[in-house]
């Protein structure tokens, strides 16, 4: 089901990052170790996204593309253009990083098995908008972030990795979001590295790391301590 | 909302543990440090529960009480008798530990704010039966256990603490359950200790530890490293 890029070879995988906002995960993907994954394109649906300026500074091609008139999803005609822009540039992996739109068609079809998202909760807890606020409202003592492959649901795709953070009694949305974001910036580059090394495969809903590496499937991701 | 036992005083709190099965959490509550909480009663709805023998060996009064003819809930008439047995013995805290029945009435009313449960997942993920199997099926990389106050829902009450464990690619239900159980045996005594020291209060859905202690609300519970 997953396209295994560069298996056995050494070629790099061109990564596109799709954002709506400031692009802090985009920046982490550019700066952190991602192995064969090389961020080469940023696309945003927001002409004022601070991420555009970041892309310029980081020497990554950045573009605004019109998403259509809907507020939370693509107009399929325009999603087609996003997919085409990525295809033309030989993109092998699509990373959603704060893109405030649901993919329904062209991008998922064109990049089947090679679209990832990061979500600021331990899914399946708190899918959808304002995951940090949902966590505070529920009163959990632990939350975190999840990198997952994207399917047609909202935050429902197979989980690649998860990292945890504590919730403190005096946390507000801002302090908790900042703590989770630190872990996002570690988790997302790790997931991209594993994917681009051809080490991830999806069996049913389960993402398996090959060759088997206990640290990749678990302790690493849970304790936030060991590194790849 | 929470009955604060022994506030400012030094009296012990008598703890009753309600089980259906082997009673490993019962044993942990007897053996581990629980401060002013003293396990003094075990009640089971299963005349063959291995926990009954454990209670005898541990010098704790153990009893089987008929729960009524339903399979997953109490007959209210019989739940009344369970509540009465605990009231007669001056029980101050009721700990569910693998009791396969939903409380709907008398016990919750009689011990309002002083009924706890432990659940083998990071709630709100995977409530209900076979939480470990649900976690494996979903494909999460992190799961754990949750101690919470009991309300009339299924695994929906305010969260007291949570501890995490990694999920490995080669885990099955048995290996994952064993890993979670180790953390349950740490988490439950800690929660009982905090409650019986009068340090927990419930604000809305949120359980706050007083005096404020960052480690109690968070790191401790997330990283599984620091101790009270």
Short mmCIF file of C-alpha atoms in Angstrom, two decimals:
data_model
loop_
_atom_site.label_atom_id
_atom_site.label_comp_id
_atom_site.label_asym_id
_atom_site.label_seq_id
_atom_site.Cartn_x
_atom_site.Cartn_y
_atom_site.Cartn_z
CA UNK A 1 0.00 0.00 0.00
CA UNK A 2 2.83 2.38 0.81
CA UNK A 3 5.08 3.52 -1.97
CA UNK A 4 8.53 2.62 -0.81
CA UNK A 5 10.85 5.31 -2.07
CA UNK A 6 14.45 4.66 -2.92
CA UNK A 7 14.38 1.11 -1.65
CA UNK A 8 17.85 -0.31 -1.83
CA UNK A 9 19.03 2.84 -3.55
CA UNK A 10 20.45 6.07 -2.34
CA UNK A 11 18.33 8.60 -4.14
CA UNK A 12 16.83 11.45 -2.19
CA UNK A 13 13.10 11.91 -1.85
CA UNK A 14 11.73 15.35 -2.62
CA UNK A 15 9.39 16.48 0.13
CA UNK A 16 6.64 19.07 -0.22
CA UNK A 17 5.24 20.73 2.90
CA UNK A 18 1.70 22.14 2.83
CA UNK A 19 0.87 24.80 5.41
CA UNK A 20 -1.66 27.47 6.30
CA UNK A 21 0.20 29.30 9.04
CA UNK A 22 3.56 30.11 10.48
CA UNK A 23 5.24 26.92 9.34
CA UNK A 24 7.20 25.94 12.42
CA UNK A 25 7.01 22.28 11.44
CA UNK A 26 8.09 23.24 7.93
CA UNK A 27 11.13 24.87 9.46
CA UNK A 28 11.86 21.82 11.62
CA UNK A 29 11.63 19.59 8.54
CA UNK A 30 14.16 21.82 6.79
CA UNK A 31 16.57 22.07 9.70
CA UNK A 32 16.46 18.64 11.35
CA UNK A 33 17.95 15.39 10.15
CA UNK A 34 15.59 13.72 7.69
CA UNK A 35 17.99 11.35 5.97
CA UNK A 36 17.09 10.99 2.30
CA UNK A 37 14.10 13.29 2.66
CA UNK A 38 14.87 16.74 1.27
CA UNK A 39 12.31 19.51 1.61
CA UNK A 40 12.15 21.15 -1.79
CA UNK A 41 8.74 22.80 -1.92
CA UNK A 42 6.36 24.72 0.32
CA UNK A 43 2.79 25.40 -0.77
CA UNK A 44 0.32 27.44 1.21
CA UNK A 45 -3.34 28.34 0.83
CA UNK A 46 -2.71 31.58 2.72
CA UNK A 47 -1.00 34.38 0.84
CA UNK A 48 0.00 35.96 4.16
CA UNK A 49 1.46 32.79 5.67
CA UNK A 50 4.72 33.60 7.51
CA UNK A 51 5.92 30.26 6.17
CA UNK A 52 6.40 31.85 2.73
CA UNK A 53 9.06 34.17 4.06
CA UNK A 54 10.68 31.32 5.98
CA UNK A 55 10.88 29.31 2.76
CA UNK A 56 12.67 32.16 1.05
CA UNK A 57 15.23 32.40 3.83
CA UNK A 58 15.75 28.66 3.83
CA UNK A 59 16.26 28.53 0.07
CA UNK A 60 13.16 26.40 -0.51
CA UNK A 61 10.74 27.15 -3.32
CA UNK A 62 7.60 28.58 -1.76
CA UNK A 63 4.30 29.27 -3.46
CA UNK A 64 0.79 30.37 -2.72
CA UNK A 65 -1.87 28.46 -4.60
CA UNK A 66 -5.56 29.28 -4.52
CA UNK A 67 -7.47 26.43 -2.84
CA UNK A 68 -10.96 27.36 -4.03
CA UNK A 69 -13.76 29.12 -2.24
CA UNK A 70 -14.46 26.58 0.51
CA UNK A 71 -13.15 27.36 3.96
CA UNK A 72 -12.16 23.95 5.27
CA UNK A 73 -11.67 21.85 2.16
CA UNK A 74 -10.33 22.13 -1.35
CA UNK A 75 -12.30 22.80 -4.44
CA UNK A 76 -11.32 19.63 -6.37
CA UNK A 77 -10.40 21.67 -9.43
CA UNK A 78 -7.87 23.59 -7.41
CA UNK A 79 -6.65 20.58 -5.43
CA UNK A 80 -5.84 19.14 -8.85
CA UNK A 81 -3.53 22.09 -9.45
CA UNK A 82 -1.76 21.61 -6.14
CA UNK A 83 -1.22 17.96 -7.05
CA UNK A 84 0.04 18.93 -10.51
CA UNK A 85 2.50 21.47 -9.09
CA UNK A 86 3.95 18.76 -6.85
CA UNK A 87 3.98 16.14 -9.58
CA UNK A 88 5.82 18.44 -11.97
CA UNK A 89 8.55 18.91 -9.39
CA UNK A 90 8.98 15.20 -8.75
CA UNK A 91 7.70 15.31 -5.17
CA UNK A 92 7.80 11.90 -3.49
CA UNK A 93 6.37 12.74 -0.07
CA UNK A 94 3.69 15.26 0.94
CA UNK A 95 3.77 16.54 4.52
CA UNK A 96 0.78 18.44 5.86
CA UNK A 97 1.91 20.82 8.56
CA UNK A 98 -0.92 22.95 9.80
CA UNK A 99 -2.87 22.92 6.55
CA UNK A 100 -6.38 23.84 7.60
CA UNK A 101 -8.10 21.86 4.85
CA UNK A 102 -9.33 18.33 4.42
CA UNK A 103 -7.97 16.44 1.41
CA UNK A 104 -10.63 14.53 -0.40
CA UNK A 105 -9.38 13.70 -3.81
CA UNK A 106 -6.56 14.59 -6.17
CA UNK A 107 -3.63 14.87 -3.75
CA UNK A 108 -4.45 11.62 -1.98
CA UNK A 109 -4.88 9.82 -5.30
CA UNK A 110 -1.71 11.22 -6.85
CA UNK A 111 0.44 10.61 -3.78
CA UNK A 112 -1.27 7.51 -2.46
CA UNK A 113 0.48 6.21 0.65
CA UNK A 114 2.87 9.14 0.66
CA UNK A 115 0.88 11.84 2.44
CA UNK A 116 1.59 12.47 6.13
CA UNK A 117 0.09 14.75 8.73
CA UNK A 118 1.02 15.74 12.26
CA UNK A 119 -1.66 16.26 14.87
CA UNK A 120 -1.23 17.77 18.35
CA UNK A 121 -2.75 14.93 20.40
CA UNK A 122 -2.31 11.23 21.02
CA UNK A 123 -4.84 10.05 18.46
CA UNK A 124 -7.48 8.68 18.56
CA UNK A 125 -8.00 11.13 21.45
CA UNK A 126 -8.95 14.66 20.40
CA UNK A 127 -9.13 14.61 16.60
CA UNK A 128 -10.10 17.71 14.67
CA UNK A 129 -9.71 21.34 15.64
CA UNK A 130 -8.16 22.64 18.86
CA UNK A 131 -6.79 19.33 20.09
CA UNK A 132 -4.92 21.10 22.88
CA UNK A 133 -8.07 22.83 24.09
CA UNK A 134 -9.96 19.54 23.94
CA UNK A 135 -7.25 17.90 26.06
CA UNK A 136 -7.41 20.64 28.69
CA UNK A 137 -11.17 20.48 28.77
CA UNK A 138 -11.17 16.71 29.22
CA UNK A 139 -8.56 16.99 31.96
CA UNK A 140 -6.04 14.42 30.71
CA UNK A 141 -2.66 14.28 32.45
CA UNK A 142 -0.76 13.16 29.35
CA UNK A 143 -1.11 14.26 25.76
CA UNK A 144 1.32 14.59 22.86
CA UNK A 145 1.51 14.48 19.11
CA UNK A 146 0.89 11.93 16.39
CA UNK A 147 2.41 11.63 12.92
CA UNK A 148 0.14 9.57 10.69
CA UNK A 149 -0.49 8.74 7.08
CA UNK A 150 -3.47 10.60 5.73
CA UNK A 151 -6.61 8.85 4.61
CA UNK A 152 -9.96 10.37 3.69
CA UNK A 153 -11.08 10.75 7.31
CA UNK A 154 -10.18 13.52 9.73
CA UNK A 155 -7.06 12.42 11.65
CA UNK A 156 -7.92 8.75 11.23
CA UNK A 157 -5.03 7.36 9.16
CA UNK A 158 -2.41 4.78 10.26
CA UNK A 159 -0.16 6.04 13.07
CA UNK A 160 3.55 6.32 12.29
CA UNK A 161 4.75 7.59 15.62
CA UNK A 162 3.63 9.36 18.75
CA UNK A 163 5.43 11.35 21.40
CA UNK A 164 4.05 12.29 24.80
CA UNK A 165 4.07 15.37 27.01
CA UNK A 166 2.72 15.90 30.53
CA UNK A 167 -0.20 18.24 31.21
CA UNK A 168 0.31 20.41 34.30
CA UNK A 169 -2.42 21.69 36.58
CA UNK A 170 -1.60 25.28 35.68
CA UNK A 171 -1.40 24.76 31.92
CA UNK A 172 -3.35 26.91 29.52
CA UNK A 173 -3.77 26.40 25.79
CA UNK A 174 -0.64 28.36 25.05
CA UNK A 175 1.72 26.62 27.45
CA UNK A 176 0.43 23.19 26.49
CA UNK A 177 0.61 23.91 22.76
CA UNK A 178 4.22 25.07 23.12
CA UNK A 179 5.17 21.88 24.97
CA UNK A 180 3.53 19.71 22.32
CA UNK A 181 5.11 21.72 19.50
CA UNK A 182 8.60 20.92 20.78
CA UNK A 183 7.79 17.24 20.38
CA UNK A 184 6.23 17.80 16.96
CA UNK A 185 9.52 19.26 15.81
CA UNK A 186 11.27 16.06 16.81
CA UNK A 187 8.59 13.63 15.68
CA UNK A 188 7.94 14.91 12.18
CA UNK A 189 11.55 14.81 10.94
CA UNK A 190 11.91 11.31 12.41
CA UNK A 191 8.84 10.09 10.58
CA UNK A 192 10.03 11.63 7.31
CA UNK A 193 13.43 10.03 7.76
CA UNK A 194 11.90 6.58 8.32
CA UNK A 195 9.55 6.94 5.36
CA UNK A 196 12.22 8.21 2.97
CA UNK A 197 14.56 5.40 3.98
CA UNK A 198 11.85 2.99 2.83
CA UNK A 199 11.55 1.59 6.33
CA UNK A 200 7.80 1.98 6.89
CA UNK A 201 5.09 -0.32 5.66
CA UNK A 202 1.39 -0.32 6.41
CA UNK A 203 -0.32 -3.61 7.34
CA UNK A 204 -4.01 -2.99 7.83
CA UNK A 205 -4.01 0.01 10.12
CA UNK A 206 -0.60 -0.75 11.57
CA UNK A 207 2.59 0.97 10.50
CA UNK A 208 5.51 -1.42 10.85
CA UNK A 209 9.14 -0.33 10.88
CA UNK A 210 11.54 -2.50 8.93
CA UNK A 211 14.10 -3.72 9.71
CA UNK A 212 12.48 -4.35 13.06
CA UNK A 213 13.73 -1.81 15.53
CA UNK A 214 12.14 -1.76 18.92
CA UNK A 215 13.15 1.77 19.52
CA UNK A 216 11.44 2.95 16.36
CA UNK A 217 8.12 1.36 17.17
CA UNK A 218 7.94 2.20 20.79
CA UNK A 219 10.27 3.31 23.52
CA UNK A 220 11.79 5.98 21.38
CA UNK A 221 8.44 7.36 20.54
CA UNK A 222 6.94 7.05 23.97
CA UNK A 223 9.68 8.21 26.24
CA UNK A 224 11.01 10.98 24.05
CA UNK A 225 14.49 10.01 25.06
CA UNK A 226 16.29 7.77 22.65
CA UNK A 227 17.07 8.87 19.15
CA UNK A 228 17.07 6.97 15.89
CA UNK B 1 -17.49 17.71 45.09
CA UNK B 2 -14.77 15.41 46.40
CA UNK B 3 -14.96 14.27 49.98
CA UNK B 4 -11.65 15.27 51.44
CA UNK B 5 -10.71 12.63 53.94
CA UNK B 6 -8.60 13.35 56.97
CA UNK B 7 -7.85 16.91 55.93
CA UNK B 8 -5.43 18.37 58.37
CA UNK B 9 -5.65 15.23 60.47
CA UNK B 10 -3.72 12.03 60.55
CA UNK B 11 -6.47 9.46 60.47
CA UNK B 12 -6.20 6.60 58.05
CA UNK B 13 -8.75 6.06 55.29
CA UNK B 14 -10.21 2.58 54.99
CA UNK B 15 -10.09 1.43 51.39
CA UNK B 16 -12.34 -1.21 49.82
CA UNK B 17 -11.25 -2.87 46.59
CA UNK B 18 -13.91 -4.35 44.29
CA UNK B 19 -12.76 -7.01 41.84
CA UNK B 20 -14.00 -9.71 39.51
CA UNK B 21 -10.75 -11.50 38.72
CA UNK B 22 -7.27 -12.24 39.89
CA UNK B 23 -6.83 -9.03 41.84
CA UNK B 24 -3.34 -7.98 40.85
CA UNK B 25 -4.21 -4.33 41.42
CA UNK B 26 -5.73 -5.30 44.75
CA UNK B 27 -2.41 -6.86 45.66
CA UNK B 28 -0.48 -3.78 44.51
CA UNK B 29 -2.76 -1.58 46.63
CA UNK B 30 -2.01 -3.79 49.65
CA UNK B 31 1.74 -3.95 49.10
CA UNK B 32 2.71 -0.54 47.78
CA UNK B 33 2.95 2.75 49.63
CA UNK B 34 -0.49 4.35 49.89
CA UNK B 35 0.11 6.76 52.76
CA UNK B 36 -3.02 7.08 54.87
CA UNK B 37 -4.95 4.72 52.63
CA UNK B 38 -5.25 1.28 54.19
CA UNK B 39 -6.88 -1.53 52.26
CA UNK B 40 -9.24 -3.20 54.68
CA UNK B 41 -11.82 -4.92 52.52
CA UNK B 42 -12.07 -6.86 49.29
CA UNK B 43 -15.45 -7.61 47.73
CA UNK B 44 -15.92 -9.69 44.61
CA UNK B 45 -18.89 -10.66 42.46
CA UNK B 46 -17.09 -13.86 41.49
CA UNK B 47 -17.04 -16.67 44.05
CA UNK B 48 -14.04 -18.18 42.26
CA UNK B 49 -12.00 -14.98 42.09
CA UNK B 50 -8.34 -15.72 42.90
CA UNK B 51 -8.40 -12.37 44.68
CA UNK B 52 -10.31 -13.97 47.56
CA UNK B 53 -7.39 -16.22 48.38
CA UNK B 54 -4.96 -13.33 48.00
CA UNK B 55 -7.00 -11.34 50.51
CA UNK B 56 -6.75 -14.18 53.02
CA UNK B 57 -3.00 -14.35 52.66
CA UNK B 58 -2.67 -10.60 52.98
CA UNK B 59 -4.80 -10.48 56.11
CA UNK B 60 -7.54 -8.43 54.47
CA UNK B 61 -11.20 -9.24 54.95
CA UNK B 62 -12.46 -10.71 51.70
CA UNK B 63 -16.05 -11.47 50.76
CA UNK B 64 -18.14 -12.63 47.87
CA UNK B 65 -21.42 -10.78 47.49
CA UNK B 66 -24.09 -11.67 44.98
CA UNK B 67 -24.45 -8.84 42.43
CA UNK B 68 -27.81 -9.84 40.98
CA UNK B 69 -28.70 -11.67 37.80
CA UNK B 70 -27.41 -9.12 35.28
CA UNK B 71 -24.12 -9.85 33.56
CA UNK B 72 -22.57 -6.39 33.24
CA UNK B 73 -24.33 -4.31 35.86
CA UNK B 74 -25.66 -4.57 39.36
CA UNK B 75 -29.17 -5.31 40.37
CA UNK B 76 -29.79 -2.14 42.43
CA UNK B 77 -31.12 -4.17 45.35
CA UNK B 78 -27.84 -6.04 45.55
CA UNK B 79 -25.67 -3.00 44.86
CA UNK B 80 -27.38 -1.56 47.94
CA UNK B 81 -26.01 -4.49 49.95
CA UNK B 82 -22.50 -3.94 48.64
CA UNK B 83 -22.76 -0.29 49.66
CA UNK B 84 -24.11 -1.26 53.07
CA UNK B 85 -21.29 -3.74 53.68
CA UNK B 86 -18.78 -1.00 52.97
CA UNK B 87 -20.61 1.60 55.01
CA UNK B 88 -20.80 -0.69 58.03
CA UNK B 89 -17.05 -1.08 57.93
CA UNK B 90 -16.36 2.63 57.70
CA UNK B 91 -14.93 2.53 54.20
CA UNK B 92 -13.79 5.95 52.99
CA UNK B 93 -12.55 5.12 49.48
CA UNK B 94 -13.82 2.56 46.98
CA UNK B 95 -11.35 1.29 44.37
CA UNK B 96 -12.64 -0.64 41.38
CA UNK B 97 -9.95 -2.99 40.15
CA UNK B 98 -11.18 -5.14 37.34
CA UNK B 99 -14.80 -5.18 38.47
CA UNK B 100 -16.71 -6.16 35.35
CA UNK B 101 -19.85 -4.24 36.23
CA UNK B 102 -21.13 -0.73 35.71
CA UNK B 103 -22.15 1.15 38.84
CA UNK B 104 -25.38 3.01 38.41
CA UNK B 105 -26.72 3.84 41.79
CA UNK B 106 -26.20 2.99 45.42
CA UNK B 107 -22.40 2.77 45.58
CA UNK B 108 -21.88 6.03 43.69
CA UNK B 109 -24.46 7.79 45.87
CA UNK B 110 -23.12 6.43 49.15
CA UNK B 111 -19.47 7.13 48.30
CA UNK B 112 -19.92 10.20 46.13
CA UNK B 113 -16.56 11.55 44.98
CA UNK B 114 -14.73 8.66 46.58
CA UNK B 115 -14.96 5.94 43.96
CA UNK B 116 -11.95 5.35 41.69
CA UNK B 117 -11.30 3.06 38.76
CA UNK B 118 -8.24 2.11 36.78
CA UNK B 119 -8.47 1.56 33.03
CA UNK B 120 -5.79 0.09 30.74
CA UNK B 121 -5.62 2.90 28.18
CA UNK B 122 -4.94 6.62 27.98
CA UNK B 123 -8.54 7.75 28.20
CA UNK B 124 -10.47 9.06 26.35
CA UNK B 125 -8.88 6.62 23.85
CA UNK B 126 -10.21 3.07 24.02
CA UNK B 127 -12.88 3.09 26.73
CA UNK B 128 -14.84 -0.04 27.54
CA UNK B 129 -13.84 -3.65 27.10
CA UNK B 130 -10.52 -4.91 25.76
CA UNK B 131 -8.74 -1.57 25.74
CA UNK B 132 -5.44 -3.28 24.92
CA UNK B 133 -6.93 -5.06 21.92
CA UNK B 134 -8.51 -1.80 20.75
CA UNK B 135 -5.10 -0.09 20.98
CA UNK B 136 -3.43 -2.83 18.94
CA UNK B 137 -6.17 -2.73 16.35
CA UNK B 138 -5.93 1.03 16.00
CA UNK B 139 -2.16 0.81 15.70
CA UNK B 140 -1.17 3.42 18.31
CA UNK B 141 2.51 3.65 19.27
CA UNK B 142 1.83 4.79 22.83
CA UNK B 143 -0.81 3.65 25.28
CA UNK B 144 -0.93 3.35 29.05
CA UNK B 145 -3.30 3.43 31.98
CA UNK B 146 -5.63 5.95 33.57
CA UNK B 147 -6.83 6.25 37.16
CA UNK B 148 -10.04 8.25 37.29
CA UNK B 149 -12.94 9.05 39.56
CA UNK B 150 -16.03 7.12 38.59
CA UNK B 151 -19.15 8.80 37.32
CA UNK B 152 -22.21 7.21 35.76
CA UNK B 153 -20.63 6.85 32.33
CA UNK B 154 -18.29 4.11 31.14
CA UNK B 155 -14.69 5.27 31.79
CA UNK B 156 -15.68 8.92 31.51
CA UNK B 157 -14.94 10.35 34.97
CA UNK B 158 -12.31 12.99 35.88
CA UNK B 159 -8.74 11.79 35.30
CA UNK B 160 -6.50 11.57 38.37
CA UNK B 161 -3.36 10.35 36.69
CA UNK B 162 -2.06 8.59 33.62
CA UNK B 163 1.09 6.64 32.87
CA UNK B 164 2.35 5.70 29.44
CA UNK B 165 3.90 2.63 27.81
CA UNK B 166 5.25 2.11 24.31
CA UNK B 167 3.59 -0.29 21.86
CA UNK B 168 6.06 -2.41 19.93
CA UNK B 169 5.57 -3.73 16.41
CA UNK B 170 5.65 -7.32 17.66
CA UNK B 171 3.27 -6.82 20.58
CA UNK B 172 0.25 -9.01 21.07
CA UNK B 173 -2.55 -8.54 23.56
CA UNK B 174 -0.69 -10.46 26.24
CA UNK B 175 2.64 -8.64 26.00
CA UNK B 176 0.98 -5.25 25.83
CA UNK B 177 -1.37 -6.00 28.73
CA UNK B 178 1.57 -7.08 30.88
CA UNK B 179 3.46 -3.87 30.12
CA UNK B 180 0.43 -1.74 30.98
CA UNK B 181 -0.24 -3.74 34.14
CA UNK B 182 3.20 -2.88 35.52
CA UNK B 183 2.26 0.78 35.26
CA UNK B 184 -1.18 0.18 36.75
CA UNK B 185 0.52 -1.24 39.81
CA UNK B 186 2.45 2.01 40.22
CA UNK B 187 -0.35 4.38 39.26
CA UNK B 188 -3.15 3.06 41.43
CA UNK B 189 -1.29 3.21 44.77
CA UNK B 190 -0.10 6.72 43.89
CA UNK B 191 -3.64 7.89 43.20
CA UNK B 192 -4.91 6.35 46.43
CA UNK B 193 -2.11 8.01 48.37
CA UNK B 194 -2.93 11.44 46.91
CA UNK B 195 -6.66 11.02 47.54
CA UNK B 196 -6.24 9.78 51.09
CA UNK B 197 -3.87 12.64 51.90
CA UNK B 198 -6.70 14.99 50.92
CA UNK B 199 -4.61 16.41 48.11
CA UNK B 200 -7.01 15.95 45.19
CA UNK B 201 -9.90 18.20 44.29
CA UNK B 202 -12.15 18.14 41.25
CA UNK B 203 -12.85 21.38 39.40
CA UNK B 204 -15.26 20.71 36.57
CA UNK B 205 -13.69 17.73 34.88
CA UNK B 206 -10.20 18.55 36.08
CA UNK B 207 -8.50 16.89 39.01
CA UNK B 208 -6.12 19.34 40.70
CA UNK B 209 -3.39 18.31 43.10
CA UNK B 210 -2.94 20.48 46.15
CA UNK B 211 -0.57 21.77 47.29
CA UNK B 212 0.47 22.41 43.72
CA UNK B 213 3.10 19.94 42.71
CA UNK B 214 4.16 19.88 39.11
CA UNK B 215 5.39 16.37 39.37
CA UNK B 216 2.04 15.14 40.60
CA UNK B 217 0.07 16.66 37.77
CA UNK B 218 2.37 15.86 34.96
CA UNK B 219 5.94 14.76 34.49
CA UNK B 220 5.68 12.12 37.10
CA UNK B 221 2.65 10.68 35.48
CA UNK B 222 3.83 10.97 31.94
CA UNK B 223 7.41 9.91 32.10
CA UNK B 224 7.01 7.15 34.65
CA UNK B 225 10.25 8.22 36.20
CA UNK B 226 9.93 10.47 39.18
CA UNK B 227 8.23 9.33 42.31
CA UNK B 228 5.99 11.16 44.73
#
